[in-house]
mmCIF file of C-alpha atoms and ligand atoms in Angstrom:
data_model
loop_
_atom_site.group_PDB
_atom_site.id
_atom_site.type_symbol
_atom_site.label_atom_id
_atom_site.label_comp_id
_atom_site.label_asym_id
_atom_site.label_seq_id
_atom_site.Cartn_x
_atom_site.Cartn_y
_atom_site.Cartn_z
ATOM 1 C CA MET A 1 3.243 -43.910 3.009
ATOM 2 C CA ARG A 2 3.855 -40.402 1.777
ATOM 3 C CA LEU A 3 0.976 -38.551 0.126
ATOM 4 C CA LYS A 4 3.110 -37.107 -2.646
ATOM 5 C CA PRO A 5 2.255 -39.566 -5.457
ATOM 6 C CA ILE A 6 -1.434 -39.588 -4.544
ATOM 7 C CA TRP A 7 -1.561 -35.822 -4.423
ATOM 8 C CA HIS A 8 0.191 -35.499 -7.756
ATOM 9 C CA SER A 9 -1.982 -38.018 -9.541
ATOM 10 C CA LEU A 10 -5.122 -36.372 -8.130
ATOM 11 C CA ASN A 11 -3.747 -33.069 -9.307
ATOM 12 C CA LYS A 12 -3.179 -34.450 -12.788
ATOM 13 C CA MET A 13 -6.812 -35.476 -12.942
ATOM 14 C CA ARG A 14 -7.701 -31.949 -11.808
ATOM 15 C CA LYS A 15 -9.418 -33.371 -8.767
ATOM 16 C CA VAL A 16 -7.364 -31.486 -6.257
ATOM 17 C CA PRO A 17 -8.763 -32.260 -2.820
ATOM 18 C CA CYS A 18 -9.651 -29.514 -0.426
ATOM 19 C CA ILE A 19 -8.150 -29.734 3.035
ATOM 20 C CA LYS A 20 -10.347 -29.341 6.106
ATOM 21 C CA SER A 21 -9.295 -28.167 9.536
ATOM 22 C CA GLU A 22 -11.402 -27.574 12.620
ATOM 23 C CA ARG A 23 -13.079 -24.390 11.365
ATOM 24 C CA LEU A 24 -11.641 -23.806 7.901
ATOM 25 C CA VAL A 25 -11.457 -25.321 4.456
ATOM 26 C CA LEU A 26 -8.407 -24.749 2.228
ATOM 27 C CA LYS A 27 -9.172 -24.934 -1.490
ATOM 28 C CA PRO A 28 -6.951 -24.366 -4.521
ATOM 29 C CA HIS A 29 -6.916 -20.618 -5.034
ATOM 30 C CA GLY A 30 -7.973 -19.160 -8.365
ATOM 31 C CA ILE A 31 -10.095 -16.797 -10.404
ATOM 32 C CA ASP A 32 -13.367 -17.827 -8.666
ATOM 33 C CA TYR A 33 -12.151 -15.718 -5.757
ATOM 34 C CA LEU A 34 -11.243 -12.612 -7.767
ATOM 35 C CA ASP A 35 -13.548 -10.107 -6.045
ATOM 36 C CA SER A 36 -12.892 -11.283 -2.495
ATOM 37 C CA THR A 37 -9.139 -11.474 -3.123
ATOM 38 C CA HIS A 38 -9.078 -7.989 -4.614
ATOM 39 C CA VAL A 39 -10.786 -6.562 -1.518
ATOM 40 C CA TYR A 40 -7.874 -7.435 0.774
ATOM 41 C CA SER A 41 -5.035 -7.334 -1.738
ATOM 42 C CA SER A 42 -5.811 -3.747 -2.776
ATOM 43 C CA ASP A 43 -6.352 -2.434 0.765
ATOM 44 C CA LEU A 44 -3.345 -0.518 2.125
ATOM 45 C CA SER A 45 -4.154 -1.240 5.762
ATOM 46 C CA ASN A 46 -4.383 -4.948 4.934
ATOM 47 C CA THR A 47 -1.054 -5.052 3.083
ATOM 48 C CA LEU A 48 1.106 -2.504 4.899
ATOM 49 C CA TYR A 49 4.077 -4.818 5.428
ATOM 50 C CA MET A 50 4.021 -6.698 2.149
ATOM 51 C CA ILE A 51 6.592 -6.548 -0.649
ATOM 52 C CA HIS A 52 4.285 -7.286 -3.611
ATOM 53 C CA LEU A 53 1.012 -5.719 -2.403
ATOM 54 C CA PRO A 54 -1.209 -3.659 -2.461
ATOM 55 C CA ASN A 55 -2.436 -4.196 -5.995
ATOM 56 C CA GLN A 56 -3.284 -1.004 -7.854
ATOM 57 C CA ASN A 57 -6.164 -2.427 -9.898
ATOM 58 C CA LYS A 58 -8.220 -5.582 -10.425
ATOM 59 C CA GLU A 59 -6.157 -6.638 -13.436
ATOM 60 C CA GLU A 60 -3.129 -7.131 -11.180
ATOM 61 C CA THR A 61 -5.191 -9.360 -8.904
ATOM 62 C CA ARG A 62 -6.571 -11.228 -11.925
ATOM 63 C CA ASP A 63 -3.054 -11.815 -13.337
ATOM 64 C CA PHE A 64 -1.921 -13.192 -9.995
ATOM 65 C CA LEU A 65 -4.884 -15.582 -9.739
ATOM 66 C CA GLU A 66 -4.525 -16.767 -13.333
ATOM 67 C CA ASN A 67 -0.894 -17.578 -12.627
ATOM 68 C CA VAL A 68 -1.932 -19.433 -9.470
ATOM 69 C CA SER A 69 -4.530 -21.489 -11.384
ATOM 70 C CA LYS A 70 -1.955 -22.486 -14.004
ATOM 71 C CA GLU A 71 0.339 -23.755 -11.276
ATOM 72 C CA TRP A 72 -2.439 -25.964 -9.874
ATOM 73 C CA GLU A 73 -2.703 -27.639 -13.279
ATOM 74 C CA LYS A 74 0.949 -28.761 -13.222
ATOM 75 C CA GLU A 75 1.687 -32.341 -12.337
ATOM 76 C CA VAL A 76 4.341 -31.200 -9.853
ATOM 77 C CA PRO A 77 3.661 -27.599 -8.797
ATOM 78 C CA ASP A 78 6.472 -25.297 -7.656
ATOM 79 C CA PHE A 79 4.054 -23.486 -5.398
ATOM 80 C CA TYR A 80 0.670 -23.999 -3.776
ATOM 81 C CA GLU A 81 -1.726 -21.124 -3.125
ATOM 82 C CA PHE A 82 -4.808 -22.047 -1.116
ATOM 83 C CA ALA A 83 -7.915 -19.927 -0.584
ATOM 84 C CA ILE A 84 -9.031 -19.998 3.055
ATOM 85 C CA LEU A 85 -12.777 -20.484 3.457
ATOM 86 C CA LEU A 86 -14.829 -20.009 6.592
ATOM 87 C CA GLY A 87 -18.113 -21.671 5.720
ATOM 88 C CA ASP A 88 -18.881 -20.236 2.276
ATOM 89 C CA VAL A 89 -16.896 -17.058 2.867
ATOM 90 C CA HIS A 90 -13.457 -16.581 1.336
ATOM 91 C CA ILE A 91 -11.419 -14.874 4.083
ATOM 92 C CA GLY A 92 -7.816 -15.031 2.839
ATOM 93 C CA SER A 93 -5.046 -17.212 1.535
ATOM 94 C CA VAL A 94 -2.121 -19.289 2.665
ATOM 95 C CA CYS A 95 0.722 -20.412 0.435
ATOM 96 C CA LEU A 96 3.773 -22.624 0.186
ATOM 97 C CA TYR A 97 6.512 -21.833 -2.361
ATOM 98 C CA LEU A 98 9.086 -24.578 -2.919
ATOM 99 C CA ASP A 99 12.801 -24.139 -3.576
ATOM 100 C CA GLU A 100 14.528 -25.804 -6.543
ATOM 101 C CA SER A 101 15.207 -29.016 -4.659
ATOM 102 C CA HIS A 102 11.590 -29.219 -3.449
ATOM 103 C CA GLU A 103 12.930 -29.834 0.045
ATOM 104 C CA THR A 104 12.282 -26.381 1.528
ATOM 105 C CA GLY A 105 8.993 -24.516 1.371
ATOM 106 C CA GLU A 106 8.359 -20.870 2.147
ATOM 107 C CA LEU A 107 5.091 -20.170 3.927
ATOM 108 C CA GLY A 108 3.000 -17.030 3.479
ATOM 109 C CA TRP A 109 -0.431 -15.821 4.578
ATOM 110 C CA ILE A 110 -2.896 -12.976 4.361
ATOM 111 C CA LEU A 111 -6.375 -12.645 5.818
ATOM 112 C CA ASN A 112 -9.028 -10.053 5.101
ATOM 113 C CA LYS A 113 -8.639 -7.643 8.060
ATOM 114 C CA HIS A 114 -12.233 -8.285 9.192
ATOM 115 C CA TYR A 115 -11.168 -11.822 10.145
ATOM 116 C CA TRP A 116 -8.009 -11.057 12.130
ATOM 117 C CA HIS A 117 -7.525 -12.149 15.761
ATOM 118 C CA HIS A 118 -9.595 -15.340 15.704
ATOM 119 C CA GLY A 119 -6.718 -17.777 15.306
ATOM 120 C CA TYR A 120 -7.588 -18.427 11.647
ATOM 121 C CA ALA A 121 -4.093 -17.671 10.290
ATOM 122 C CA PHE A 122 -2.502 -20.051 12.765
ATOM 123 C CA GLU A 123 -5.075 -22.749 11.987
ATOM 124 C CA ALA A 124 -4.449 -22.404 8.237
ATOM 125 C CA ALA A 125 -0.668 -22.310 8.721
ATOM 126 C CA ALA A 126 -0.720 -25.412 10.929
ATOM 127 C CA THR A 127 -2.695 -27.197 8.199
ATOM 128 C CA MET A 128 -0.030 -26.150 5.683
ATOM 129 C CA LYS A 129 2.672 -27.529 7.947
ATOM 130 C CA THR A 130 0.942 -30.930 7.864
ATOM 131 C CA PHE A 131 0.534 -30.589 4.093
ATOM 132 C CA ALA A 132 4.239 -29.755 3.722
ATOM 133 C CA ILE A 133 5.178 -32.917 5.617
ATOM 134 C CA SER A 134 2.778 -34.950 3.467
ATOM 135 C CA ILE A 135 4.524 -33.881 0.246
ATOM 136 C CA GLY A 136 7.936 -34.711 1.683
ATOM 137 C CA LEU A 137 9.371 -31.300 2.553
ATOM 138 C CA LYS A 138 12.270 -31.210 5.008
ATOM 139 C CA ARG A 139 12.215 -27.557 6.052
ATOM 140 C CA LEU A 140 9.834 -24.613 6.265
ATOM 141 C CA ILE A 141 10.908 -20.991 6.161
ATOM 142 C CA ALA A 142 9.013 -17.705 6.359
ATOM 143 C CA HIS A 143 9.950 -14.027 6.049
ATOM 144 C CA CYS A 144 8.262 -10.888 7.313
ATOM 145 C CA ASP A 145 8.874 -7.247 8.082
ATOM 146 C CA ASP A 146 10.331 -6.755 11.553
ATOM 147 C CA GLN A 147 7.311 -4.567 12.415
ATOM 148 C CA ASN A 148 4.796 -7.232 11.378
ATOM 149 C CA VAL A 149 4.225 -8.666 14.844
ATOM 150 C CA ALA A 150 1.029 -10.478 13.810
ATOM 151 C CA SER A 151 2.897 -12.402 11.122
ATOM 152 C CA TYR A 152 5.898 -13.449 13.199
ATOM 153 C CA LYS A 153 3.630 -14.462 16.075
ATOM 154 C CA VAL A 154 2.023 -16.963 13.690
ATOM 155 C CA MET A 155 5.533 -18.241 12.835
ATOM 156 C CA GLU A 156 6.502 -18.554 16.499
ATOM 157 C CA LYS A 157 3.244 -20.312 17.364
ATOM 158 C CA LEU A 158 3.998 -22.806 14.591
ATOM 159 C CA GLY A 159 7.289 -23.602 16.331
ATOM 160 C CA MET A 160 9.471 -21.730 13.852
ATOM 161 C CA LYS A 161 12.700 -20.150 15.116
ATOM 162 C CA LEU A 162 14.197 -16.801 14.199
ATOM 163 C CA VAL A 163 17.342 -17.388 12.120
ATOM 164 C CA SER A 164 18.161 -13.943 10.765
ATOM 165 C CA MET A 165 17.307 -10.282 10.812
ATOM 166 C CA THR A 166 18.562 -8.373 7.781
ATOM 167 C CA LYS A 167 18.341 -4.837 6.442
ATOM 168 C CA GLY A 168 17.245 -3.965 2.932
ATOM 169 C CA ARG A 169 13.555 -4.817 2.869
ATOM 170 C CA TYR A 170 11.311 -2.492 0.870
ATOM 171 C CA ASN A 171 7.565 -2.947 1.199
ATOM 172 C CA LYS A 172 5.497 -1.815 -1.772
ATOM 173 C CA ALA A 173 3.533 0.716 0.261
ATOM 174 C CA SER A 174 6.591 2.475 1.664
ATOM 175 C CA LYS A 175 9.778 4.029 0.298
ATOM 176 C CA GLU A 176 11.523 3.484 3.627
ATOM 177 C CA GLU A 177 13.930 0.626 4.150
ATOM 178 C CA SER A 178 12.962 -1.800 6.890
ATOM 179 C CA LYS A 179 14.364 -4.918 8.515
ATOM 180 C CA GLU A 180 13.294 -8.423 7.611
ATOM 181 C CA ARG A 181 12.956 -11.404 9.915
ATOM 182 C CA MET A 182 13.494 -14.935 8.657
ATOM 183 C CA TYR A 183 12.200 -17.952 10.552
ATOM 184 C CA GLN A 184 12.670 -21.647 9.937
ATOM 185 C CA LEU A 185 11.375 -24.998 11.111
ATOM 186 C CA ILE A 186 13.057 -28.331 10.458
ATOM 187 C CA LEU A 187 10.361 -30.916 9.746
ATOM 188 C CA GLU A 188 10.641 -34.327 11.375
HETATM 189 C C1 COA B 1 -0.572 -11.979 9.783
HETATM 190 C C2 COA B 1 -2.054 -12.348 9.811
HETATM 191 C C3 COA B 1 -2.335 -13.342 8.677
HETATM 192 C C4 COA B 1 -2.376 -12.988 11.183
HETATM 193 O O1 COA B 1 -3.741 -13.386 11.167
HETATM 194 P P1 COA B 1 -4.616 -13.712 12.452
HETATM 195 O O2 COA B 1 -5.648 -14.725 12.035
HETATM 196 O O3 COA B 1 -5.084 -12.467 13.074
HETATM 197 O O4 COA B 1 -3.569 -14.440 13.409
HETATM 198 P P2 COA B 1 -3.991 -15.460 14.571
HETATM 199 O O5 COA B 1 -5.282 -14.993 15.154
HETATM 200 O O6 COA B 1 -3.899 -16.864 14.053
HETATM 201 O O7 COA B 1 -2.861 -15.205 15.665
HETATM 202 C C5 COA B 1 -1.738 -16.044 15.847
HETATM 203 C C6 COA B 1 -0.964 -15.547 17.052
HETATM 204 O O8 COA B 1 -0.443 -14.241 16.788
HETATM 205 C C7 COA B 1 -0.910 -13.308 17.751
HETATM 206 N N1 COA B 1 -1.215 -12.064 17.068
HETATM 207 C C8 COA B 1 -2.029 -11.908 15.986
HETATM 208 N N2 COA B 1 -2.061 -10.611 15.639
HETATM 209 C C9 COA B 1 -1.258 -9.949 16.520
HETATM 210 C C10 COA B 1 -0.870 -8.591 16.679
HETATM 211 N N3 COA B 1 -1.333 -7.640 15.844
HETATM 212 N N4 COA B 1 -0.017 -8.275 17.687
HETATM 213 C C11 COA B 1 0.454 -9.224 18.512
HETATM 214 N N5 COA B 1 0.147 -10.551 18.402
HETATM 215 C C12 COA B 1 -0.704 -10.891 17.422
HETATM 216 C C13 COA B 1 -2.151 -13.927 18.333
HETATM 217 O O9 COA B 1 -2.410 -13.432 19.624
HETATM 218 C C14 COA B 1 -1.833 -15.393 18.286
HETATM 219 O O10 COA B 1 -1.038 -15.796 19.377
HETATM 220 P P3 COA B 1 -1.703 -16.442 20.718
HETATM 221 O O11 COA B 1 -2.562 -17.573 20.262
HETATM 222 O O12 COA B 1 -0.499 -16.840 21.505
HETATM 223 O O13 COA B 1 -2.515 -15.353 21.341
HETATM 224 C C15 COA B 1 -2.947 -11.095 9.617
HETATM 225 O O14 COA B 1 -2.596 -10.128 10.585
HETATM 226 C C16 COA B 1 -2.818 -10.483 8.238
HETATM 227 O O15 COA B 1 -3.501 -10.892 7.293
HETATM 228 N N6 COA B 1 -1.960 -9.454 8.111
HETATM 229 C C17 COA B 1 -1.807 -8.749 6.809
HETATM 230 C C18 COA B 1 -1.097 -9.587 5.784
HETATM 231 C C19 COA B 1 0.326 -9.867 6.178
HETATM 232 O O16 COA B 1 1.014 -8.994 6.714
HETATM 233 N N7 COA B 1 0.754 -11.102 5.904
HETATM 234 C C20 COA B 1 2.095 -11.522 6.219
HETATM 235 C C21 COA B 1 3.064 -11.047 5.231
HETATM 236 S S1 COA B 1 4.719 -11.568 5.675
#
C-alpha cells in the first residue's frame, strides 16, 4: 500500500509526522527554525554555489520559511521542505520539489557548515529517497554547480547518474557564469 493517502490525510489534520533515520529526525520546516536557518542561509561560505542564497537579511529568511509553512498546510503540497535535526539541534534542511505531474521530484540540501563531513546530508537524502517512493514518485533529479563536489558526491552516493552538464548557471554570490550538473535516478 502506498503512503500517499495516509500522508495527505495526516497533513490535512496538521499532524504531519516527523521522519526518523539512524541519527537524524526530519521535521516539517518552518518559522520555528528562523534563527538557525538564517545562520547558514546568510553565510557566504555556506552558500557559495547556490542560486538563491545567501540571504541579505532575516526578512528574506522569514519570507522563505513562511512560504514553506503554507505549503505544509496544503492537502497535496507541490514541495516538501524538511528541517534536519540532530538531537534538539537544527543543522540544516533537505527538500523535494515536485513537477506538474507529481511524478518527478527535485532534491536539494544544505547543512550548517559546522556539521559537514559526518554523512548527515547523505543520511537525510537517503531518507528523502524513501519518502519520495512512499508518495509515488517515479523519478528524482538534482542540480548543482559543477564545482560543488560535496553536493554531487551526495547525488552519486544516492545512486543518481549524471545526465547533463550545461553552461549558463549564475550563483547569487558570483557574477561569473558557471556550469551546472544535472543528475537523475529512476525509482523502482
Ligand atoms: C552539500 C552538503 C549538504 C554535503 O553535506 P555533508 O553532510 O558534508 O555530506 P556527507 O558527509 O553526507 O557526504 C556524502 C559524500 O560526499 C563526500 N563529500 C562530502 N563533502 C565533500 C567534499 N567537500 N569533497 C569531496 N567529497 C565530499 C563524502 O566523502 C561522502 O562520500 P563517502 O561516504 O563516499 O566518503 C554540504 O556540503 C553543504 O551544506 N554545502 C552547502 C550547501 C550546498 O551547496 N547545497 C547544495 C546546493 S546544490
